[in-house]
């Protein structure tokens, strides 16, 4: 898998080139249930204006760079997208330096494999891209880090794809408390667990769903269920309960040093090679919000990045178990 790390302070030709490259595959996915299954442009714009008004000027700029087409604009709103599932484990290491660690388990054929460093609207953000401006994890220049996992429920409703909610948090929030308020009010189209950590070591995990009020917890661990398992077959396939118990034991019984704790994400039961069944671990990310740094890890490989000393680069990575 080819990974790229790219910086562009303001939306411009580099982002437009990325969109042109990725759009054919995203368009096929977005239209897989037919155009009528997706909301109209007016519905999308209205939803963004209602729930994330600060992003609307940026959204309109990106739509223009994408060519101004109706389908592209509706896709970029992230409003009521097609359902999608992922695995994932994430946890807060409880040492003196605030650290968030996560595994992202997904289908490699439906993944951007792209790290973006942007300074959109005066806020520097660095993270792993989804949909070319959404994020599945990231950190901002205020020292706020955020990450997502699928919540393990079948329910689909009206709301936003969670990667745009993560982008919105990093564009507009500076503390875990502010992020919690955002997560409590913005509707999501599926169930997700979002963990937030700030430079003061304050953290929370929000359990979101389209059909119920967001639950804000002080959980330091999130896998692929919420208060209880609701989708039993998915829970068995992803071993969500076993992964949660394993992480809780490492946080409470073993009290691992930071490096030992991070290394645990690169081994079973947290690390998955189940790509033949749909998805496995594409990467492990380590966020150090106080330092404004991140690492992307694979077995035997560490790719460090600094928000303020970022260099465009690329790596071709062999992912165990992926074709």
PDB file of C-alpha atoms in Angstrom:
ATOM      1  CA  UNK A   1       0.000   0.000   0.000  1.00  0.00           C
ATOM      2  CA  UNK A   2       1.322   3.436  -0.970  1.00  0.00           C
ATOM      3  CA  UNK A   3       0.924   6.032   1.763  1.00  0.00           C
ATOM      4  CA  UNK A   4       1.415   9.751   1.173  1.00  0.00           C
ATOM      5  CA  UNK A   5       1.866  12.636   3.580  1.00  0.00           C
ATOM      6  CA  UNK A   6       1.020  15.985   2.004  1.00  0.00           C
ATOM      7  CA  UNK A   7       0.817  19.581   3.217  1.00  0.00           C
ATOM      8  CA  UNK A   8      -1.186  22.403   1.658  1.00  0.00           C
ATOM      9  CA  UNK A   9      -1.995  25.286   3.968  1.00  0.00           C
ATOM     10  CA  UNK A  10      -5.024  26.512   2.020  1.00  0.00           C
ATOM     11  CA  UNK A  11      -7.245  24.536  -0.365  1.00  0.00           C
ATOM     12  CA  UNK A  12      -5.702  24.792  -3.799  1.00  0.00           C
ATOM     13  CA  UNK A  13      -4.325  22.873  -6.772  1.00  0.00           C
ATOM     14  CA  UNK A  14      -2.856  20.073  -4.690  1.00  0.00           C
ATOM     15  CA  UNK A  15      -6.197  19.293  -3.046  1.00  0.00           C
ATOM     16  CA  UNK A  16      -7.974  19.613  -6.415  1.00  0.00           C
ATOM     17  CA  UNK A  17      -5.553  17.090  -7.879  1.00  0.00           C
ATOM     18  CA  UNK A  18      -6.227  14.660  -5.052  1.00  0.00           C
ATOM     19  CA  UNK A  19      -9.953  15.014  -5.553  1.00  0.00           C
ATOM     20  CA  UNK A  20      -9.677  14.311  -9.287  1.00  0.00           C
ATOM     21  CA  UNK A  21      -7.620  11.208  -8.487  1.00  0.00           C
ATOM     22  CA  UNK A  22      -9.954   9.772  -5.839  1.00  0.00           C
ATOM     23  CA  UNK A  23     -13.341  10.945  -7.130  1.00  0.00           C
ATOM     24  CA  UNK A  24     -14.134   8.106  -9.603  1.00  0.00           C
ATOM     25  CA  UNK A  25     -13.934   5.486  -6.838  1.00  0.00           C
ATOM     26  CA  UNK A  26     -15.760   7.664  -4.306  1.00  0.00           C
ATOM     27  CA  UNK A  27     -18.472   8.509  -6.835  1.00  0.00           C
ATOM     28  CA  UNK A  28     -19.105   4.803  -7.534  1.00  0.00           C
ATOM     29  CA  UNK A  29     -19.378   4.127  -3.793  1.00  0.00           C
ATOM     30  CA  UNK A  30     -21.604   7.155  -3.123  1.00  0.00           C
ATOM     31  CA  UNK A  31     -24.007   6.148  -5.937  1.00  0.00           C
ATOM     32  CA  UNK A  32     -24.057   2.413  -5.195  1.00  0.00           C
ATOM     33  CA  UNK A  33     -27.663   2.578  -3.936  1.00  0.00           C
ATOM     34  CA  UNK A  34     -28.752   5.021  -6.663  1.00  0.00           C
ATOM     35  CA  UNK A  35     -28.779   8.805  -6.704  1.00  0.00           C
ATOM     36  CA  UNK A  36     -32.240   9.002  -5.188  1.00  0.00           C
ATOM     37  CA  UNK A  37     -30.950   7.340  -2.014  1.00  0.00           C
ATOM     38  CA  UNK A  38     -28.703  10.331  -1.318  1.00  0.00           C
ATOM     39  CA  UNK A  39     -29.935  13.749  -0.125  1.00  0.00           C
ATOM     40  CA  UNK A  40     -30.210  16.701  -2.501  1.00  0.00           C
ATOM     41  CA  UNK A  41     -27.638  19.486  -2.602  1.00  0.00           C
ATOM     42  CA  UNK A  42     -30.071  21.827  -0.839  1.00  0.00           C
ATOM     43  CA  UNK A  43     -30.607  19.286   1.950  1.00  0.00           C
ATOM     44  CA  UNK A  44     -26.842  18.870   2.328  1.00  0.00           C
ATOM     45  CA  UNK A  45     -26.120  22.589   2.386  1.00  0.00           C
ATOM     46  CA  UNK A  46     -28.954  23.218   4.820  1.00  0.00           C
ATOM     47  CA  UNK A  47     -27.687  20.493   7.182  1.00  0.00           C
ATOM     48  CA  UNK A  48     -24.167  21.905   7.155  1.00  0.00           C
ATOM     49  CA  UNK A  49     -25.449  25.439   7.726  1.00  0.00           C
ATOM     50  CA  UNK A  50     -27.553  24.243  10.654  1.00  0.00           C
ATOM     51  CA  UNK A  51     -25.024  22.015  12.430  1.00  0.00           C
ATOM     52  CA  UNK A  52     -21.540  23.115  11.305  1.00  0.00           C
ATOM     53  CA  UNK A  53     -21.904  26.682  10.006  1.00  0.00           C
ATOM     54  CA  UNK A  54     -18.224  27.489  10.558  1.00  0.00           C
ATOM     55  CA  UNK A  55     -17.325  24.927   7.871  1.00  0.00           C
ATOM     56  CA  UNK A  56     -19.662  26.245   5.171  1.00  0.00           C
ATOM     57  CA  UNK A  57     -17.179  28.711   3.555  1.00  0.00           C
ATOM     58  CA  UNK A  58     -14.532  25.968   3.491  1.00  0.00           C
ATOM     59  CA  UNK A  59     -17.042  23.471   2.099  1.00  0.00           C
ATOM     60  CA  UNK A  60     -18.034  25.844  -0.693  1.00  0.00           C
ATOM     61  CA  UNK A  61     -14.379  26.451  -1.561  1.00  0.00           C
ATOM     62  CA  UNK A  62     -13.732  22.702  -1.772  1.00  0.00           C
ATOM     63  CA  UNK A  63     -16.828  22.177  -3.931  1.00  0.00           C
ATOM     64  CA  UNK A  64     -15.496  24.775  -6.366  1.00  0.00           C
ATOM     65  CA  UNK A  65     -12.074  23.106  -6.442  1.00  0.00           C
ATOM     66  CA  UNK A  66     -13.821  19.767  -7.060  1.00  0.00           C
ATOM     67  CA  UNK A  67     -15.349  21.192 -10.242  1.00  0.00           C
ATOM     68  CA  UNK A  68     -18.661  22.513  -8.921  1.00  0.00           C
ATOM     69  CA  UNK A  69     -20.626  19.381  -9.816  1.00  0.00           C
ATOM     70  CA  UNK A  70     -23.812  18.398  -8.016  1.00  0.00           C
ATOM     71  CA  UNK A  71     -22.700  14.885  -7.108  1.00  0.00           C
ATOM     72  CA  UNK A  72     -19.329  16.051  -5.816  1.00  0.00           C
ATOM     73  CA  UNK A  73     -20.921  18.754  -3.658  1.00  0.00           C
ATOM     74  CA  UNK A  74     -23.393  16.329  -2.148  1.00  0.00           C
ATOM     75  CA  UNK A  75     -20.638  13.790  -1.468  1.00  0.00           C
ATOM     76  CA  UNK A  76     -18.386  16.384   0.158  1.00  0.00           C
ATOM     77  CA  UNK A  77     -21.128  17.355   2.609  1.00  0.00           C
ATOM     78  CA  UNK A  78     -20.838  13.901   4.249  1.00  0.00           C
ATOM     79  CA  UNK A  79     -24.583  14.160   4.884  1.00  0.00           C
ATOM     80  CA  UNK A  80     -26.441  10.839   4.862  1.00  0.00           C
ATOM     81  CA  UNK A  81     -23.707   8.894   3.053  1.00  0.00           C
ATOM     82  CA  UNK A  82     -24.000   5.152   2.364  1.00  0.00           C
ATOM     83  CA  UNK A  83     -23.469   2.990   5.471  1.00  0.00           C
ATOM     84  CA  UNK A  84     -19.927   1.826   6.162  1.00  0.00           C
ATOM     85  CA  UNK A  85     -18.406  -0.391   8.836  1.00  0.00           C
ATOM     86  CA  UNK A  86     -14.960  -0.603  10.386  1.00  0.00           C
ATOM     87  CA  UNK A  87     -13.205  -2.364  13.228  1.00  0.00           C
ATOM     88  CA  UNK A  88     -10.740  -0.308  15.296  1.00  0.00           C
ATOM     89  CA  UNK A  89      -9.423  -0.122  18.861  1.00  0.00           C
ATOM     90  CA  UNK A  90      -8.347   3.046  20.656  1.00  0.00           C
ATOM     91  CA  UNK A  91      -7.108   3.922  24.132  1.00  0.00           C
ATOM     92  CA  UNK A  92      -5.584   6.682  26.231  1.00  0.00           C
ATOM     93  CA  UNK A  93      -2.259   5.791  27.872  1.00  0.00           C
ATOM     94  CA  UNK A  94      -2.427   7.095  31.479  1.00  0.00           C
ATOM     95  CA  UNK A  95       1.183   8.210  31.872  1.00  0.00           C
ATOM     96  CA  UNK A  96       2.572  11.714  32.475  1.00  0.00           C
ATOM     97  CA  UNK A  97       2.640  12.545  28.749  1.00  0.00           C
ATOM     98  CA  UNK A  98      -0.864  12.440  27.187  1.00  0.00           C
ATOM     99  CA  UNK A  99      -0.871   9.792  24.450  1.00  0.00           C
ATOM    100  CA  UNK A 100      -3.667   8.367  22.306  1.00  0.00           C
ATOM    101  CA  UNK A 101      -3.091   5.052  20.494  1.00  0.00           C
ATOM    102  CA  UNK A 102      -5.399   3.515  17.921  1.00  0.00           C
ATOM    103  CA  UNK A 103      -5.660   0.732  15.349  1.00  0.00           C
ATOM    104  CA  UNK A 104      -7.700   1.409  12.229  1.00  0.00           C
ATOM    105  CA  UNK A 105      -9.245  -1.750  10.797  1.00  0.00           C
ATOM    106  CA  UNK A 106     -10.817  -1.332   7.379  1.00  0.00           C
ATOM    107  CA  UNK A 107     -10.877  -2.492   3.763  1.00  0.00           C
ATOM    108  CA  UNK A 108      -7.612  -1.368   2.096  1.00  0.00           C
ATOM    109  CA  UNK A 109      -9.389  -0.911  -1.251  1.00  0.00           C
ATOM    110  CA  UNK A 110     -11.651   1.780   0.283  1.00  0.00           C
ATOM    111  CA  UNK A 111      -9.042   3.819   2.129  1.00  0.00           C
ATOM    112  CA  UNK A 112      -7.326   7.109   1.244  1.00  0.00           C
ATOM    113  CA  UNK A 113      -3.911   6.051   2.709  1.00  0.00           C
ATOM    114  CA  UNK A 114      -3.263   9.777   2.983  1.00  0.00           C
ATOM    115  CA  UNK A 115      -2.081  12.049   5.796  1.00  0.00           C
ATOM    116  CA  UNK A 116      -2.984  15.711   5.373  1.00  0.00           C
ATOM    117  CA  UNK A 117      -1.442  18.712   7.101  1.00  0.00           C
ATOM    118  CA  UNK A 118      -3.620  21.775   6.536  1.00  0.00           C
ATOM    119  CA  UNK A 119      -4.005  25.304   7.885  1.00  0.00           C
ATOM    120  CA  UNK A 120      -7.585  25.798   6.737  1.00  0.00           C
ATOM    121  CA  UNK A 121      -9.391  28.758   8.290  1.00  0.00           C
ATOM    122  CA  UNK A 122      -6.332  29.533  10.407  1.00  0.00           C
ATOM    123  CA  UNK A 123      -6.342  26.224  12.311  1.00  0.00           C
ATOM    124  CA  UNK A 124      -3.542  23.753  11.636  1.00  0.00           C
ATOM    125  CA  UNK A 125      -4.723  20.150  11.566  1.00  0.00           C
ATOM    126  CA  UNK A 126      -2.788  16.959  10.870  1.00  0.00           C
ATOM    127  CA  UNK A 127      -4.456  13.578  10.473  1.00  0.00           C
ATOM    128  CA  UNK A 128      -5.461  10.569   8.420  1.00  0.00           C
ATOM    129  CA  UNK A 129      -7.839  11.491   5.611  1.00  0.00           C
ATOM    130  CA  UNK A 130     -11.221  10.036   4.752  1.00  0.00           C
ATOM    131  CA  UNK A 131     -13.187  11.504   1.864  1.00  0.00           C
ATOM    132  CA  UNK A 132     -10.339  13.993   1.307  1.00  0.00           C
ATOM    133  CA  UNK A 133     -11.357  16.400   4.043  1.00  0.00           C
ATOM    134  CA  UNK A 134     -12.899  14.187   6.688  1.00  0.00           C
ATOM    135  CA  UNK A 135     -10.574  12.483   9.174  1.00  0.00           C
ATOM    136  CA  UNK A 136     -10.587   9.135  10.953  1.00  0.00           C
ATOM    137  CA  UNK A 137      -8.060  10.457  13.496  1.00  0.00           C
ATOM    138  CA  UNK A 138      -6.038  13.629  13.894  1.00  0.00           C
ATOM    139  CA  UNK A 139      -4.607  16.423  16.047  1.00  0.00           C
ATOM    140  CA  UNK A 140      -4.753  20.211  15.881  1.00  0.00           C
ATOM    141  CA  UNK A 141      -2.429  23.069  16.826  1.00  0.00           C
ATOM    142  CA  UNK A 142      -4.269  23.581  20.119  1.00  0.00           C
ATOM    143  CA  UNK A 143      -3.130  20.125  21.264  1.00  0.00           C
ATOM    144  CA  UNK A 144      -6.444  18.328  20.790  1.00  0.00           C
ATOM    145  CA  UNK A 145      -6.435  14.767  19.399  1.00  0.00           C
ATOM    146  CA  UNK A 146      -9.447  12.748  18.265  1.00  0.00           C
ATOM    147  CA  UNK A 147     -10.120   9.248  16.937  1.00  0.00           C
ATOM    148  CA  UNK A 148     -13.137   7.113  15.974  1.00  0.00           C
ATOM    149  CA  UNK A 149     -14.336   3.518  16.117  1.00  0.00           C
ATOM    150  CA  UNK A 150     -17.514   1.957  14.723  1.00  0.00           C
ATOM    151  CA  UNK A 151     -20.111   1.539  17.480  1.00  0.00           C
ATOM    152  CA  UNK A 152     -21.355  -1.932  16.532  1.00  0.00           C
ATOM    153  CA  UNK A 153     -25.017  -1.165  15.800  1.00  0.00           C
ATOM    154  CA  UNK A 154     -27.049  -1.725  12.616  1.00  0.00           C
ATOM    155  CA  UNK A 155     -29.193   1.404  12.913  1.00  0.00           C
ATOM    156  CA  UNK A 156     -28.835   3.952  10.101  1.00  0.00           C
ATOM    157  CA  UNK A 157     -30.459   7.375  10.383  1.00  0.00           C
ATOM    158  CA  UNK A 158     -30.223  10.974   9.212  1.00  0.00           C
ATOM    159  CA  UNK A 159     -26.955  12.655  10.036  1.00  0.00           C
ATOM    160  CA  UNK A 160     -23.339  13.136   9.034  1.00  0.00           C
ATOM    161  CA  UNK A 161     -20.610  10.666   8.323  1.00  0.00           C
ATOM    162  CA  UNK A 162     -18.433  10.819  11.427  1.00  0.00           C
ATOM    163  CA  UNK A 163     -15.141  11.720   9.621  1.00  0.00           C
ATOM    164  CA  UNK A 164     -16.522  15.193   8.909  1.00  0.00           C
ATOM    165  CA  UNK A 165     -17.547  15.547  12.555  1.00  0.00           C
ATOM    166  CA  UNK A 166     -13.922  14.845  13.504  1.00  0.00           C
ATOM    167  CA  UNK A 167     -12.749  17.492  11.020  1.00  0.00           C
ATOM    168  CA  UNK A 168     -15.229  19.959  12.527  1.00  0.00           C
ATOM    169  CA  UNK A 169     -13.974  19.243  16.062  1.00  0.00           C
ATOM    170  CA  UNK A 170     -10.361  19.831  15.087  1.00  0.00           C
ATOM    171  CA  UNK A 171     -11.234  23.006  13.148  1.00  0.00           C
ATOM    172  CA  UNK A 172     -13.300  24.587  15.929  1.00  0.00           C
ATOM    173  CA  UNK A 173     -12.374  23.088  19.333  1.00  0.00           C
ATOM    174  CA  UNK A 174      -9.374  23.425  21.645  1.00  0.00           C
ATOM    175  CA  UNK A 175     -10.342  21.240  24.630  1.00  0.00           C
ATOM    176  CA  UNK A 176     -11.909  17.859  25.276  1.00  0.00           C
ATOM    177  CA  UNK A 177     -14.867  19.593  26.965  1.00  0.00           C
ATOM    178  CA  UNK A 178     -15.599  21.674  23.862  1.00  0.00           C
ATOM    179  CA  UNK A 179     -15.368  18.558  21.700  1.00  0.00           C
ATOM    180  CA  UNK A 180     -17.808  16.763  23.997  1.00  0.00           C
ATOM    181  CA  UNK A 181     -20.343  19.554  23.509  1.00  0.00           C
ATOM    182  CA  UNK A 182     -20.005  19.219  19.710  1.00  0.00           C
ATOM    183  CA  UNK A 183     -20.387  15.444  19.855  1.00  0.00           C
ATOM    184  CA  UNK A 184     -23.533  15.855  21.950  1.00  0.00           C
ATOM    185  CA  UNK A 185     -25.314  18.049  19.415  1.00  0.00           C
ATOM    186  CA  UNK A 186     -24.285  17.013  15.868  1.00  0.00           C
ATOM    187  CA  UNK A 187     -26.328  14.139  14.381  1.00  0.00           C
ATOM    188  CA  UNK A 188     -24.484  11.089  13.042  1.00  0.00           C
ATOM    189  CA  UNK A 189     -25.920   8.685  10.471  1.00  0.00           C
ATOM    190  CA  UNK A 190     -24.529   5.579  12.239  1.00  0.00           C
ATOM    191  CA  UNK A 191     -23.233   4.587  15.666  1.00  0.00           C
ATOM    192  CA  UNK A 192     -19.671   5.562  16.517  1.00  0.00           C
ATOM    193  CA  UNK A 193     -17.407   5.918  19.517  1.00  0.00           C
ATOM    194  CA  UNK A 194     -15.266   9.058  19.408  1.00  0.00           C
ATOM    195  CA  UNK A 195     -12.389   9.448  21.849  1.00  0.00           C
ATOM    196  CA  UNK A 196     -10.893  12.900  22.493  1.00  0.00           C
ATOM    197  CA  UNK A 197      -7.691  13.817  24.360  1.00  0.00           C
ATOM    198  CA  UNK A 198      -6.317  17.300  24.958  1.00  0.00           C
ATOM    199  CA  UNK A 199      -2.915  18.590  26.023  1.00  0.00           C
ATOM    200  CA  UNK A 200      -4.056  18.901  29.638  1.00  0.00           C
ATOM    201  CA  UNK A 201      -4.692  15.118  29.755  1.00  0.00           C
ATOM    202  CA  UNK A 202      -8.448  15.639  29.865  1.00  0.00           C
ATOM    203  CA  UNK A 203     -10.241  13.023  27.808  1.00  0.00           C
ATOM    204  CA  UNK A 204     -13.639  11.565  27.053  1.00  0.00           C
ATOM    205  CA  UNK A 205     -15.313   8.996  24.834  1.00  0.00           C
ATOM    206  CA  UNK A 206     -18.645   9.846  23.212  1.00  0.00           C
ATOM    207  CA  UNK A 207     -20.971   6.991  22.253  1.00  0.00           C
ATOM    208  CA  UNK A 208     -22.992   8.374  19.349  1.00  0.00           C
ATOM    209  CA  UNK A 209     -26.004   6.961  17.510  1.00  0.00           C
ATOM    210  CA  UNK A 210     -28.621   8.263  15.074  1.00  0.00           C
ATOM    211  CA  UNK A 211     -31.537   7.116  17.220  1.00  0.00           C
ATOM    212  CA  UNK A 212     -30.533   8.165  20.714  1.00  0.00           C
ATOM    213  CA  UNK A 213     -28.828  10.864  22.760  1.00  0.00           C
ATOM    214  CA  UNK A 214     -25.034  10.840  22.715  1.00  0.00           C
ATOM    215  CA  UNK A 215     -23.563   9.399  25.903  1.00  0.00           C
ATOM    216  CA  UNK A 216     -20.428  11.213  27.117  1.00  0.00           C
ATOM    217  CA  UNK A 217     -18.205   8.919  29.204  1.00  0.00           C
ATOM    218  CA  UNK A 218     -14.793   9.014  30.854  1.00  0.00           C
ATOM    219  CA  UNK A 219     -13.859   5.730  29.199  1.00  0.00           C
ATOM    220  CA  UNK A 220     -10.181   5.499  28.240  1.00  0.00           C
ATOM    221  CA  UNK A 221     -10.858   2.558  25.885  1.00  0.00           C
ATOM    222  CA  UNK A 222     -13.196   2.129  22.911  1.00  0.00           C
ATOM    223  CA  UNK A 223     -13.615  -0.802  20.547  1.00  0.00           C
ATOM    224  CA  UNK A 224     -16.678  -1.770  18.474  1.00  0.00           C
ATOM    225  CA  UNK A 225     -19.607  -1.786  20.847  1.00  0.00           C
ATOM    226  CA  UNK A 226     -21.127   0.737  23.201  1.00  0.00           C
ATOM    227  CA  UNK A 227     -22.661   0.113  26.627  1.00  0.00           C
ATOM    228  CA  UNK A 228     -23.489  -3.433  25.617  1.00  0.00           C
ATOM    229  CA  UNK A 229     -23.195  -5.662  22.582  1.00  0.00           C
ATOM    230  CA  UNK A 230     -26.193  -5.222  20.262  1.00  0.00           C
ATOM    231  CA  UNK A 231     -24.938  -6.782  17.011  1.00  0.00           C
ATOM    232  CA  UNK A 232     -23.788 -10.184  18.222  1.00  0.00           C
ATOM    233  CA  UNK A 233     -22.389 -11.591  14.969  1.00  0.00           C
ATOM    234  CA  UNK A 234     -20.345  -8.444  14.325  1.00  0.00           C
ATOM    235  CA  UNK A 235     -19.053  -8.509  17.898  1.00  0.00           C
ATOM    236  CA  UNK A 236     -17.919 -12.109  17.532  1.00  0.00           C
ATOM    237  CA  UNK A 237     -16.261 -11.480  14.178  1.00  0.00           C
ATOM    238  CA  UNK A 238     -14.372  -8.407  15.388  1.00  0.00           C
ATOM    239  CA  UNK A 239     -13.706  -9.735  18.928  1.00  0.00           C
ATOM    240  CA  UNK A 240     -14.737  -6.327  20.235  1.00  0.00           C
ATOM    241  CA  UNK A 241     -15.366  -7.481  23.820  1.00  0.00           C
ATOM    242  CA  UNK A 242     -12.099  -9.410  23.976  1.00  0.00           C
ATOM    243  CA  UNK A 243     -10.148  -6.411  22.673  1.00  0.00           C
ATOM    244  CA  UNK A 244     -11.799  -4.086  25.160  1.00  0.00           C
ATOM    245  CA  UNK A 245     -11.014  -6.414  28.079  1.00  0.00           C
ATOM    246  CA  UNK A 246      -7.433  -6.812  26.912  1.00  0.00           C
ATOM    247  CA  UNK A 247      -6.878  -3.048  26.774  1.00  0.00           C
ATOM    248  CA  UNK A 248      -8.543  -2.472  30.142  1.00  0.00           C
ATOM    249  CA  UNK A 249      -6.309  -5.099  31.713  1.00  0.00           C
ATOM    250  CA  UNK A 250      -3.213  -3.442  30.268  1.00  0.00           C
ATOM    251  CA  UNK A 251      -4.332  -0.089  31.626  1.00  0.00           C
ATOM    252  CA  UNK A 252      -5.359  -1.274  35.094  1.00  0.00           C
ATOM    253  CA  UNK A 253      -3.480  -4.479  35.958  1.00  0.00           C
ATOM    254  CA  UNK A 254      -0.193  -4.282  34.069  1.00  0.00           C
ATOM    255  CA  UNK A 255       0.380  -0.493  33.932  1.00  0.00           C
ATOM    256  CA  UNK A 256       2.615  -0.865  30.899  1.00  0.00           C
ATOM    257  CA  UNK A 257       5.317   1.655  30.062  1.00  0.00           C
ATOM    258  CA  UNK A 258       4.382   3.756  27.033  1.00  0.00           C
ATOM    259  CA  UNK A 259       6.435   1.787  24.482  1.00  0.00           C
ATOM    260  CA  UNK A 260       5.137  -1.560  25.730  1.00  0.00           C
ATOM    261  CA  UNK A 261       1.569  -0.308  25.591  1.00  0.00           C
ATOM    262  CA  UNK A 262       1.988   0.965  22.030  1.00  0.00           C
ATOM    263  CA  UNK A 263       3.655  -2.260  20.915  1.00  0.00           C
ATOM    264  CA  UNK A 264       0.625  -4.228  22.118  1.00  0.00           C
ATOM    265  CA  UNK A 265      -1.414  -2.649  19.302  1.00  0.00           C
ATOM    266  CA  UNK A 266       0.858  -4.322  16.752  1.00  0.00           C
ATOM    267  CA  UNK A 267       0.090  -7.838  17.989  1.00  0.00           C
ATOM    268  CA  UNK A 268      -3.024  -9.998  18.448  1.00  0.00           C
ATOM    269  CA  UNK A 269      -5.644  -9.655  19.777  1.00  0.00           C
ATOM    270  CA  UNK A 270      -5.591  -5.954  18.808  1.00  0.00           C
ATOM    271  CA  UNK A 271      -3.831  -6.371  15.471  1.00  0.00           C
ATOM    272  CA  UNK A 272      -5.995  -8.050  12.809  1.00  0.00           C
ATOM    273  CA  UNK A 273      -5.054  -9.669   9.493  1.00  0.00           C
ATOM    274  CA  UNK A 274      -8.645 -10.654   8.587  1.00  0.00           C
ATOM    275  CA  UNK A 275      -8.576  -8.885   5.213  1.00  0.00           C
ATOM    276  CA  UNK A 276     -10.097 -11.911   3.445  1.00  0.00           C
ATOM    277  CA  UNK A 277     -13.195 -11.421   5.625  1.00  0.00           C
ATOM    278  CA  UNK A 278     -13.519  -7.723   4.835  1.00  0.00           C
ATOM    279  CA  UNK A 279     -11.024  -5.696   6.860  1.00  0.00           C
ATOM    280  CA  UNK A 280      -7.860  -5.876   8.934  1.00  0.00           C
ATOM    281  CA  UNK A 281      -5.517  -3.432  10.649  1.00  0.00           C
ATOM    282  CA  UNK A 282      -4.309  -0.874   8.118  1.00  0.00           C
ATOM    283  CA  UNK A 283      -2.171   1.076  10.584  1.00  0.00           C
ATOM    284  CA  UNK A 284      -1.532   1.955  14.197  1.00  0.00           C
ATOM    285  CA  UNK A 285      -1.485   5.670  15.028  1.00  0.00           C
ATOM    286  CA  UNK A 286       0.112   7.290  18.067  1.00  0.00           C
ATOM    287  CA  UNK A 287      -0.852  10.869  18.923  1.00  0.00           C
ATOM    288  CA  UNK A 288       1.053  13.078  21.362  1.00  0.00           C
ATOM    289  CA  UNK A 289      -1.118  16.215  21.448  1.00  0.00           C
ATOM    290  CA  UNK A 290       1.118  18.188  23.811  1.00  0.00           C
ATOM    291  CA  UNK A 291       3.981  17.805  21.328  1.00  0.00           C
ATOM    292  CA  UNK A 292       1.738  18.232  18.239  1.00  0.00           C
ATOM    293  CA  UNK A 293       3.199  14.983  16.934  1.00  0.00           C
ATOM    294  CA  UNK A 294       1.929  11.712  15.526  1.00  0.00           C
ATOM    295  CA  UNK A 295       3.398   8.397  14.441  1.00  0.00           C
ATOM    296  CA  UNK A 296       2.016   5.895  11.982  1.00  0.00           C
ATOM    297  CA  UNK A 297       3.207   2.380  12.777  1.00  0.00           C
ATOM    298  CA  UNK A 298       3.247  -1.028  11.192  1.00  0.00           C
ATOM    299  CA  UNK A 299       5.105  -4.129  12.417  1.00  0.00           C
ATOM    300  CA  UNK A 300       8.766  -3.175  12.207  1.00  0.00           C
ATOM    301  CA  UNK A 301       8.125   0.352  10.875  1.00  0.00           C
ATOM    302  CA  UNK A 302       7.600   3.732  12.546  1.00  0.00           C
ATOM    303  CA  UNK A 303       6.770   6.846  10.491  1.00  0.00           C
ATOM    304  CA  UNK A 304       7.034   9.929  12.765  1.00  0.00           C
ATOM    305  CA  UNK A 305       5.541  13.313  11.902  1.00  0.00           C
ATOM    306  CA  UNK A 306       5.593  16.726  13.517  1.00  0.00           C
ATOM    307  CA  UNK A 307       2.844  19.226  12.818  1.00  0.00           C
ATOM    308  CA  UNK A 308       5.211  22.185  12.638  1.00  0.00           C
ATOM    309  CA  UNK A 309       8.150  20.399  10.978  1.00  0.00           C
ATOM    310  CA  UNK A 310       6.120  18.444   8.454  1.00  0.00           C
ATOM    311  CA  UNK A 311       7.666  17.263   5.206  1.00  0.00           C
ATOM    312  CA  UNK A 312       5.858  15.878   2.182  1.00  0.00           C
ATOM    313  CA  UNK A 313       6.781  12.236   1.866  1.00  0.00           C
ATOM    314  CA  UNK A 314       5.568   8.813   0.790  1.00  0.00           C
ATOM    315  CA  UNK A 315       6.030   5.241   1.903  1.00  0.00           C
ATOM    316  CA  UNK A 316       5.121   1.935   0.328  1.00  0.00           C
ATOM    317  CA  UNK A 317       4.136  -0.383   3.165  1.00  0.00           C
ATOM    318  CA  UNK A 318       3.606  -4.142   3.122  1.00  0.00           C
ATOM    319  CA  UNK A 319       0.635  -4.796   5.394  1.00  0.00           C
ATOM    320  CA  UNK A 320       0.552  -8.344   6.846  1.00  0.00           C
ATOM    321  CA  UNK A 321      -2.420 -10.269   5.511  1.00  0.00           C
ATOM    322  CA  UNK A 322      -3.469  -7.682   2.891  1.00  0.00           C
ATOM    323  CA  UNK A 323      -3.420  -8.719  -0.763  1.00  0.00           C
TER     324      UNK A 323
END
